[in-house]
XYZ file of C-alpha atoms in Angstrom:
665
model
C -29.236 126.597 203.069
C -29.630 123.020 201.955
C -27.751 123.723 198.740
C -24.828 125.189 200.678
C -24.635 122.149 202.922
C -24.643 119.816 199.890
C -21.761 121.689 198.288
C -19.738 121.461 201.503
C -20.346 117.694 201.745
C -19.223 117.168 198.165
C -16.011 119.094 198.825
C -15.296 116.968 201.908
C -15.738 113.799 199.893
C -13.349 115.024 197.225
C -10.707 115.944 199.813
C -11.119 112.605 201.606
C -10.648 110.746 198.340
C -7.539 112.755 197.565
C -6.117 112.029 201.024
C -6.922 108.341 200.620
C -5.102 108.267 197.292
C -2.008 109.907 198.848
C -2.114 107.541 201.824
C -2.265 104.460 199.605
C 0.740 105.509 197.413
C 2.799 102.468 196.474
C 6.079 104.452 196.721
C 6.322 104.047 200.471
C 9.951 105.094 200.986
C 11.860 108.240 200.082
C 14.388 108.078 197.239
C 18.066 107.431 197.980
C 20.508 109.584 196.046
C 24.276 109.060 196.250
C 27.447 108.557 194.258
C 29.817 105.543 194.371
C 33.043 107.369 195.212
C 34.349 110.602 196.612
C 35.503 112.119 193.322
C 34.016 115.625 192.908
C 33.122 115.170 189.233
C 31.255 111.945 189.831
C 27.530 111.939 188.923
C 24.868 110.933 191.407
C 22.475 108.051 191.254
C 18.928 108.003 192.696
C 16.850 104.885 193.345
C 13.553 104.089 195.023
C 11.157 101.219 195.531
C 7.599 100.783 194.255
C 5.346 98.019 195.496
C 3.162 98.335 192.391
C 4.791 96.740 189.364
C 2.511 98.319 186.754
C 4.152 99.101 183.435
C 2.727 102.494 182.394
C 3.937 104.517 185.368
C 5.762 107.844 185.287
C 7.988 109.139 188.077
C 9.230 112.638 188.792
C 12.165 113.398 191.111
C 11.810 116.731 192.934
C 14.812 118.408 194.533
C 14.287 121.547 196.590
C 16.656 123.672 198.681
C 15.117 125.257 201.775
C 17.961 127.747 202.139
C 17.863 129.006 198.557
C 15.635 129.283 195.550
C 17.058 126.146 193.978
C 14.390 123.821 192.623
C 14.876 121.002 190.142
C 12.904 118.107 188.752
C 13.827 115.022 186.707
C 11.362 112.908 184.751
C 11.624 109.092 184.718
C 9.513 106.734 182.577
C 8.894 103.170 183.784
C 12.108 102.873 185.791
C 12.984 102.923 189.497
C 16.314 104.766 189.214
C 17.839 107.754 187.497
C 21.343 109.188 187.053
C 21.571 112.842 188.053
C 24.324 114.967 186.452
C 26.480 116.623 189.082
C 26.339 119.855 187.057
C 22.577 120.103 187.694
C 22.853 119.730 191.441
C 23.912 121.700 194.479
C 26.072 119.306 196.526
C 27.196 121.546 199.391
C 23.772 122.615 200.764
C 21.014 120.604 202.412
C 18.334 119.475 199.950
C 14.941 117.833 200.148
C 14.313 115.063 197.644
C 11.106 113.123 196.955
C 9.476 111.128 194.131
C 6.036 111.648 192.639
C 4.321 108.645 191.041
C 1.685 109.115 188.339
C -0.373 106.356 186.774
C -3.077 107.810 184.571
C -4.932 110.281 186.743
C -3.665 108.769 189.970
C -0.841 110.739 191.568
C 1.015 110.041 194.801
C 4.260 111.168 196.380
C 6.917 109.488 198.530
C 8.214 110.799 201.858
C 10.867 113.500 201.591
C 14.581 112.737 202.097
C 16.862 115.497 203.432
C 20.534 115.231 202.527
C 23.672 117.168 201.682
C 24.799 115.386 198.533
C 28.521 115.856 199.150
C 28.130 113.542 202.153
C 25.975 111.034 200.299
C 28.564 108.509 199.143
C 27.701 104.828 199.035
C 30.556 102.484 198.258
C 29.990 99.306 196.332
C 29.699 96.100 198.350
C 32.966 94.548 199.480
C 34.289 91.758 197.274
C 36.573 89.570 199.401
C 39.454 88.636 197.159
C 41.649 86.628 199.459
C 41.426 84.788 202.766
C 44.183 83.163 204.778
C 43.561 80.978 207.795
C 46.451 79.840 209.917
C 47.082 79.021 213.582
C 43.685 80.253 214.794
C 43.634 83.519 212.814
C 41.732 84.528 209.690
C 42.958 87.381 207.489
C 40.532 88.855 204.909
C 41.581 91.095 202.015
C 39.519 93.130 199.529
C 39.973 95.981 197.045
C 39.801 99.536 198.329
C 37.301 102.094 197.048
C 38.932 105.335 195.815
C 42.257 103.903 197.037
C 41.361 105.418 200.404
C 40.737 104.142 203.870
C 37.169 103.737 205.110
C 34.985 102.803 208.043
C 34.169 99.083 208.140
C 31.920 96.710 209.965
C 32.506 92.956 209.997
C 30.356 90.189 211.372
C 31.042 86.502 211.727
C 29.511 83.406 213.247
C 29.851 79.685 213.539
C 27.429 77.593 211.521
C 23.934 77.787 213.097
C 25.091 80.348 215.683
C 24.393 84.071 216.137
C 26.387 86.900 214.540
C 29.200 88.753 216.274
C 29.972 92.294 215.078
C 33.006 94.510 215.167
C 33.902 97.860 213.554
C 37.295 99.073 212.430
C 38.845 101.829 210.328
C 41.472 101.586 207.624
C 43.748 104.538 206.975
C 44.664 106.322 203.758
C 48.031 105.527 202.261
C 50.468 108.376 201.685
C 51.100 107.692 198.012
C 48.002 105.632 197.318
C 50.244 102.591 196.966
C 47.972 100.363 199.048
C 45.195 98.877 196.939
C 43.842 96.342 199.423
C 42.182 96.665 202.806
C 42.539 93.781 205.258
C 41.411 92.623 208.648
C 42.440 89.736 210.933
C 40.049 87.815 213.158
C 40.755 85.403 215.973
C 38.810 82.194 215.400
C 38.498 78.777 216.939
C 41.041 76.588 215.179
C 38.687 73.634 214.647
C 35.400 75.372 213.738
C 33.824 76.430 210.447
C 32.649 80.063 210.189
C 30.692 82.467 207.966
C 31.669 86.117 207.544
C 30.389 89.364 205.955
C 31.880 92.859 205.594
C 30.468 96.293 204.722
C 32.048 99.760 204.517
C 31.391 103.464 204.094
C 33.369 106.569 203.185
C 34.654 108.416 206.208
C 32.536 111.590 205.535
C 29.490 109.675 204.316
C 26.294 108.738 206.080
C 25.575 105.718 203.887
C 26.923 102.178 204.420
C 27.517 99.901 201.532
C 25.565 96.677 201.233
C 26.850 93.645 203.088
C 29.170 91.458 201.116
C 28.031 87.986 200.173
C 28.219 85.459 202.991
C 31.558 83.743 202.710
C 32.148 80.294 204.173
C 35.382 79.905 206.116
C 36.605 76.273 205.994
C 39.404 74.789 208.059
C 42.984 74.965 206.900
C 43.742 72.537 204.111
C 46.392 69.982 204.940
C 49.199 68.638 202.812
C 47.831 65.799 200.661
C 49.144 62.279 201.221
C 50.103 61.060 197.760
C 50.599 57.529 196.453
C 51.574 56.547 192.959
C 51.627 53.461 190.782
C 53.736 52.746 187.747
C 53.182 50.596 184.675
C 56.154 50.219 182.376
C 55.430 50.482 178.674
C 57.701 50.514 175.650
C 59.855 53.616 176.014
C 57.555 55.241 178.594
C 55.676 54.705 181.819
C 52.029 55.185 182.795
C 51.856 56.921 186.191
C 48.727 57.270 188.328
C 48.948 59.719 191.214
C 46.285 59.524 193.923
C 45.822 61.314 197.231
C 43.452 61.395 200.190
C 40.012 63.030 200.081
C 39.943 66.103 202.372
C 37.388 66.223 205.222
C 34.135 68.130 204.736
C 35.230 70.973 207.054
C 38.234 71.571 204.822
C 36.421 71.083 201.511
C 33.736 73.689 202.343
C 33.632 75.939 199.302
C 35.623 73.447 197.216
C 39.230 72.259 196.924
C 41.356 72.307 193.799
C 44.794 70.802 193.286
C 47.647 72.416 191.459
C 50.230 70.051 189.974
C 53.624 71.157 188.706
C 55.364 68.544 186.531
C 59.138 68.818 186.120
C 60.096 66.598 183.176
C 63.268 66.530 181.055
C 63.346 69.593 178.777
C 59.853 70.752 179.837
C 57.808 71.987 182.772
C 54.008 71.797 182.983
C 51.310 73.070 185.354
C 47.962 71.323 185.676
C 44.925 71.848 187.916
C 42.232 69.386 188.855
C 39.378 68.962 191.307
C 39.817 65.191 191.361
C 41.881 63.278 193.868
C 43.895 61.491 191.188
C 45.906 62.351 188.107
C 47.122 60.201 185.207
C 50.151 60.974 183.087
C 52.714 59.425 180.752
C 56.419 59.984 181.369
C 59.642 58.666 179.883
C 62.244 56.469 181.562
C 63.949 59.556 183.004
C 63.313 60.918 186.476
C 60.141 62.982 186.935
C 59.277 65.342 189.791
C 55.732 66.318 190.717
C 54.686 69.045 193.149
C 51.074 68.949 194.444
C 49.406 71.805 196.354
C 45.838 71.685 197.701
C 43.952 75.015 197.561
C 40.712 75.942 199.329
C 39.015 79.254 200.209
C 41.388 80.096 203.048
C 44.758 79.218 201.598
C 47.134 76.647 200.219
C 48.536 73.525 201.771
C 52.289 72.916 201.981
C 53.637 71.529 198.748
C 53.951 67.753 198.512
C 56.975 66.733 196.455
C 56.910 63.402 194.632
C 60.044 62.047 192.944
C 59.511 59.259 190.444
C 62.991 57.775 189.996
C 64.338 56.719 186.620
C 64.276 53.104 185.596
C 67.184 51.020 186.827
C 70.500 51.982 185.303
C 72.017 49.592 182.819
C 75.490 48.260 183.565
C 76.468 47.997 179.896
C 75.330 49.319 176.562
C 74.890 46.476 174.095
C 74.387 48.471 170.892
C 76.215 51.181 168.980
C 74.116 54.006 170.387
C 76.128 56.750 168.726
C 75.296 55.639 165.211
C 71.714 54.681 166.026
C 71.188 57.829 168.044
C 72.246 59.941 165.082
C 69.301 58.562 163.108
C 66.950 59.291 166.012
C 67.651 63.040 165.746
C 66.483 63.273 162.148
C 63.221 65.212 161.744
C 62.241 64.632 165.371
C 61.997 66.707 168.480
C 64.349 65.165 170.992
C 65.570 65.730 174.540
C 68.973 64.534 175.714
C 69.565 64.199 179.473
C 72.961 63.210 180.900
C 74.835 63.309 184.173
C 77.939 62.046 185.943
C 77.164 59.091 188.190
C 77.957 59.519 191.881
C 80.178 56.600 192.976
C 79.735 55.399 189.431
C 76.129 54.316 190.097
C 73.879 57.032 191.606
C 72.045 59.846 189.806
C 72.899 63.337 191.123
C 70.289 65.955 191.962
C 71.307 68.338 189.187
C 71.512 67.010 185.623
C 72.128 68.393 182.139
C 69.419 68.566 179.472
C 69.477 69.757 175.898
C 67.119 69.792 172.930
C 69.871 70.439 170.381
C 73.042 68.567 171.424
C 73.885 65.074 170.239
C 75.689 62.247 172.024
C 78.886 63.128 170.189
C 78.524 66.712 171.406
C 78.104 65.834 175.072
C 81.065 63.425 175.034
C 83.325 66.372 174.314
C 82.518 67.802 177.759
C 82.918 64.555 179.709
C 85.934 63.631 181.838
C 88.024 60.690 180.747
C 87.705 57.342 182.569
C 84.552 58.577 184.385
C 81.197 56.883 183.895
C 78.243 59.009 182.767
C 74.677 58.079 181.974
C 72.254 59.486 179.434
C 68.641 59.234 178.244
C 67.579 60.115 174.700
C 63.852 60.960 174.470
C 62.098 61.610 171.173
C 58.587 62.713 170.182
C 56.181 65.297 171.564
C 53.586 65.383 174.325
C 51.881 62.005 174.757
C 54.083 60.437 172.076
C 57.346 61.255 173.802
C 59.312 58.169 174.782
C 62.844 57.072 175.662
C 64.644 55.781 172.580
C 68.049 55.038 174.127
C 69.571 54.969 177.607
C 73.093 53.823 178.372
C 76.177 54.335 180.521
C 78.908 56.049 178.565
C 82.615 56.946 178.775
C 84.377 59.579 176.762
C 87.538 57.418 177.020
C 88.229 54.079 178.756
C 91.216 52.767 180.690
C 92.305 49.741 182.710
C 91.027 49.344 186.300
C 93.037 51.179 188.949
C 91.867 49.018 191.885
C 92.081 45.321 192.635
C 89.369 42.948 193.877
C 89.136 43.025 197.659
C 88.432 40.527 200.446
C 89.383 37.280 198.727
C 87.888 34.437 200.758
C 88.561 30.687 200.492
C 85.454 28.576 201.122
C 84.390 24.917 201.054
C 87.862 23.413 200.894
C 88.041 19.750 199.956
C 90.941 17.547 198.916
C 90.531 18.586 195.260
C 88.476 21.841 195.107
C 87.856 25.212 196.746
C 85.507 28.160 196.185
C 86.978 31.626 195.668
C 84.908 34.678 196.601
C 85.841 38.362 196.352
C 84.350 41.846 196.415
C 83.858 43.490 193.043
C 85.867 46.510 191.958
C 83.930 49.780 192.607
C 82.556 51.312 189.422
C 84.470 54.566 189.881
C 87.719 52.547 189.919
C 86.923 50.468 186.841
C 87.656 53.343 184.391
C 85.745 51.512 181.684
C 83.332 48.685 181.038
C 84.489 45.538 182.815
C 84.708 42.573 180.473
C 85.624 39.877 183.022
C 87.780 38.950 185.984
C 90.944 36.958 185.263
C 92.280 34.306 187.659
C 95.766 32.752 187.708
C 96.395 29.766 189.999
C 99.712 27.998 190.573
C 100.808 25.094 192.773
C 103.755 25.500 195.102
C 106.934 24.273 193.428
C 105.495 24.495 189.909
C 106.016 27.263 187.370
C 102.915 26.587 185.314
C 99.790 28.667 186.160
C 96.219 27.854 185.195
C 94.177 30.724 183.682
C 90.444 31.338 184.101
C 88.037 34.102 183.034
C 84.968 34.932 185.137
C 82.085 37.151 183.870
C 82.209 40.681 185.249
C 78.865 40.273 187.052
C 80.128 37.303 189.116
C 82.245 37.472 192.280
C 82.846 33.766 192.993
C 84.459 30.821 191.197
C 84.886 27.090 191.870
C 88.404 25.741 191.358
C 88.424 22.029 190.533
C 90.942 19.237 189.921
C 93.364 20.283 192.643
C 95.838 17.962 194.353
C 95.122 16.851 197.890
C 97.281 18.237 200.684
C 98.905 20.859 198.437
C 99.615 24.599 198.703
C 98.312 26.958 196.008
C 98.627 30.662 195.178
C 95.827 32.500 193.355
C 95.795 35.971 191.692
C 92.581 37.847 190.696
C 92.319 41.056 188.593
C 89.659 42.980 186.660
C 89.974 43.598 182.934
C 88.458 46.114 180.482
C 89.030 46.308 176.769
C 92.176 48.348 177.510
C 93.695 45.668 179.746
C 93.884 44.128 183.218
C 94.345 46.132 186.376
C 96.270 45.287 189.569
C 95.633 41.863 191.096
C 94.968 40.530 194.565
C 96.799 37.433 195.892
C 95.684 34.686 198.282
C 97.197 31.365 199.427
C 95.389 28.217 200.511
C 95.938 24.512 201.236
C 93.859 21.611 200.078
C 93.180 19.047 202.778
C 94.475 15.472 202.767
C 92.348 12.888 201.112
C 89.679 11.337 203.320
C 89.792 14.002 206.004
C 87.865 17.119 205.352
C 88.790 20.406 206.893
C 85.595 20.391 208.847
C 86.444 17.057 210.486
C 89.966 18.279 211.213
C 88.616 21.351 212.959
C 86.163 19.277 215.007
C 88.868 16.850 216.177
C 91.229 19.670 217.061
C 88.570 21.462 219.086
C 87.669 18.280 220.962
C 91.320 17.590 221.856
C 91.831 21.123 223.113
C 88.680 20.935 225.242
C 89.814 17.618 226.755
C 93.202 19.029 227.733
C 91.602 22.094 229.252
C 89.181 19.991 231.328
C 91.978 17.765 232.693
C 94.153 20.718 233.617
C 91.236 22.448 235.241
C 90.343 19.434 237.409
C 93.976 19.132 238.626
C 94.085 22.782 239.548
C 90.786 22.526 241.419
C 92.027 19.572 243.466
C 95.232 21.361 244.426
C 93.405 24.488 245.433
C 90.960 22.478 247.485
C 93.725 20.668 249.355
C 95.413 23.995 250.144
C 92.350 25.996 251.103
C 90.287 23.199 252.753
C 92.666 20.716 254.502
C 91.263 17.469 255.952
C 90.772 17.621 259.770
C 91.701 14.183 261.302
C 89.321 12.703 263.850
C 90.616 10.604 266.817
C 90.165 6.849 266.756
C 88.694 5.485 269.951
C 88.428 1.701 270.124
C 85.958 0.124 272.440
C 87.415 -2.467 274.914
C 85.698 -5.792 274.721
C 83.468 -6.330 277.695
C 82.233 -9.569 279.109
C 79.291 -7.884 280.634
C 77.877 -6.254 277.515
C 74.863 -8.411 277.709
C 74.111 -6.952 281.105
C 74.593 -3.355 280.087
C 72.053 -0.880 278.830
C 72.388 -0.800 274.975
C 70.121 2.189 274.400
C 71.520 5.199 272.576
C 72.948 7.602 275.074
C 73.558 11.274 274.594
C 77.079 12.611 274.971
C 78.046 13.738 278.426
C 81.121 15.625 279.591
C 83.139 14.189 282.514
C 86.320 15.248 284.243
C 88.776 12.306 284.300
C 92.334 12.188 285.771
C 94.647 9.341 284.798
C 97.655 8.649 287.031
C 100.598 6.695 285.685
C 103.336 5.124 287.851
C 106.471 3.640 286.399
C 107.324 -0.091 286.822
C 110.665 -1.742 286.350
C 109.588 -4.337 283.850
C 108.596 -3.784 280.245
C 105.229 -4.929 279.027
C 104.767 -6.579 275.724
C 102.775 -4.925 272.928
C 99.655 -6.857 273.670
C 99.600 -5.726 277.261
C 100.500 -2.138 276.483
C 97.326 -1.587 274.600
C 95.417 -2.109 277.818
C 97.778 0.006 279.934
C 98.737 -3.071 282.038
C 102.361 -1.902 282.372
C 101.503 0.469 285.153
C 99.040 1.011 287.895
C 96.161 3.023 286.476
C 93.841 4.757 288.822
C 90.727 6.211 287.236
C 88.401 8.331 289.248
C 85.445 10.369 287.975
C 84.341 13.301 290.036
C 80.939 12.986 291.461
C 78.620 15.814 290.520
C 77.331 16.112 294.062
C 80.718 16.039 295.797
C 82.614 19.318 295.969
C 85.449 18.390 298.459
C 88.121 15.907 297.493
C 88.306 13.295 294.770
C 88.564 9.618 295.568
C 91.097 7.473 293.923
C 91.335 3.744 293.873
C 94.001 1.394 292.693
C 93.472 -0.365 289.465
C 94.385 -3.958 288.917
C 98.058 -4.640 288.364
C 99.434 -5.745 285.064
C 99.496 -9.396 286.180
C 95.843 -9.471 286.993
C 93.531 -10.793 284.348
C 90.722 -8.402 285.044
C 90.747 -5.114 283.162
C 88.049 -3.371 285.137
C 88.867 -0.626 287.673
C 87.979 -0.530 291.320
C 84.290 -0.399 292.044
C 84.748 2.528 294.382
C 85.272 4.828 291.390
C 83.294 5.014 288.192
C 85.998 3.453 286.085
C 86.529 3.868 282.357
C 88.648 1.660 280.103
C 90.851 3.636 277.742
C 92.451 2.010 274.734
C 95.496 3.745 273.301
C 97.421 2.900 270.167
C 100.797 1.212 270.282
C 102.841 4.142 268.926
C 101.321 6.478 271.450
C 102.169 4.187 274.378
C 105.728 3.579 273.203
C 106.445 7.261 272.851
C 104.916 7.965 276.196
C 106.970 5.273 278.006
C 110.231 6.453 276.417
C 109.594 9.953 277.647
C 108.942 8.716 281.223
C 112.124 6.697 281.215
C 114.218 9.755 280.343
C 113.114 12.318 282.862
C 110.314 10.749 284.829
C 108.249 13.708 283.582
C 104.579 13.804 284.341
C 102.093 15.450 281.942
C 98.400 16.209 282.038
C 96.260 15.110 279.075
C 93.114 17.143 278.461
C 90.458 15.308 276.518
C 87.445 17.276 275.296
C 84.458 15.884 273.476
C 86.530 13.153 271.909
C 88.287 15.584 269.536
C 91.735 16.479 270.896
C 94.359 15.733 273.584
C 96.389 18.317 275.478
C 99.500 17.567 277.594
C 100.441 19.615 280.610
C 103.509 18.985 282.797
C 103.152 18.540 286.608
C 105.693 18.570 289.435
C 104.594 15.394 291.180
C 105.568 12.968 288.356
C 101.984 11.932 287.938
C 100.266 11.847 284.540
C 96.608 12.764 284.621
C 93.974 12.920 281.906
C 91.053 15.222 282.491
C 87.863 14.873 280.509
C 85.547 17.837 280.524
């Protein structure tokens, strides 16, 4: 009995050890078997993971079909993967697959994996080939697998934020013409992102691995380019520089693509620097710069480096010297017709085989062209000759314009004119010619002025004389049409400036006098003088007894009565109205019934004061007024009423009772 129990215990220990070994197997996951595309003839690939990295380990892949008698095994030595030939597999039925690990006497097995191999397709990870970011959108592009559509999952996030996921499906193309899949995301325009994509075949159960995390920078902007120039012998050293992009744009790196358009050649350069050095000839050079980052290209920045300043003349025999420059050298000849005789056009001619004599055959006569002759290669290329050129010259067809006479004195003047336009010169101008003649004389003085000058001082002229001057341009063929101007020299001792000043002063004086006369006349017409009456005060012997304080003006009603006498008074008496009886009565303010009158003193009496009964007033009248008044009374004994108001005016009014009264109100 004891022996039987011991045997049972030993068996339990053996089984427990075996179970422990299986439980502690380092191959903790089932194998994954798949193929990389949907092609039927494609072989399968199995892989698994082992936590134990021992070297002398053997693996066996077991494949078993539960619905058939199919069983297969594949041996693997020291490796964690194995290719399985499609010919040795059943792909249309469900299979169970597991891996057995054996190290010495230790054997363990992985969990089983059930799969139908035809649906076990695992695409390779997406490789994003192209990204374009513009106006808040991001478009990603990558190569298709099998040239077919697939299921996709994309995730993106801002830096240090959480992922956002989205799935989408791309469709098969009819003729398999589409080789790229793409997807467009809506992103914040001013934020940096990270993105990943994975995919799977439409009938598969396996997703591909996530693509590498791709940084999404901001859109790259057009670079702001500056350039400096240093002139050397036959060439120029150019340094291009541009702004450093911000960190959000430079995420993932920025490169710059430069396209150099030079005479007879075109180059493309790339750099990661923010500057570029190059050597160019004296001809025009054009540079195009594009900044490129992970999400696209910036707009192209065009830089035009103009040619050196055009020469006005060519001082050497360039045809003969240029012929020697072609010998055993690589050359480039650039030429063009000058716009307005001075400006380079946009399109020019270049040739690496023609000579100056050849290009002259295609030029128009009397038209100015310009050319550059560059020799050498690469860094040694330089401009050997540059000159304006004519195929044939002629005389100018236009005359100098706008002749002006300046700084006149009694014996000199300055002539100034506008030069003849280059397109009208028809050749190289040698000089301007000037003829000057005095009025009444046949002889003419002759002068030559350099072609680059447009003014000339004429000396030794006669004071107070009239002159005629002619100016024309001249080439080696001859002189063109001339312009004519006349002028006078001023008299000796009086400059033209002084003459002008005196004339202006005289004119201003006359204008001021005439203006003052007109103003006075207008004033007399529009604002006539209003005469004021003259009232003389009668001397009084009692002034000392009167109140001399300033009195305010009062208004009184006064009636003067005149009665005719037979005798005539003299002028002295008439001023005091002694030729008649004058009765003056002032109405009392408190009496409303009848007025009281009292007789004044007669003309023979010496006293000039009225009766004390009335408040008398002495009135002094002028002699002409009294004479006219007495003459009128003698004719018709007519009586008039004089109205006197505020000492300003008198008004006469006729009465029937032959009594003259004056009323003051």
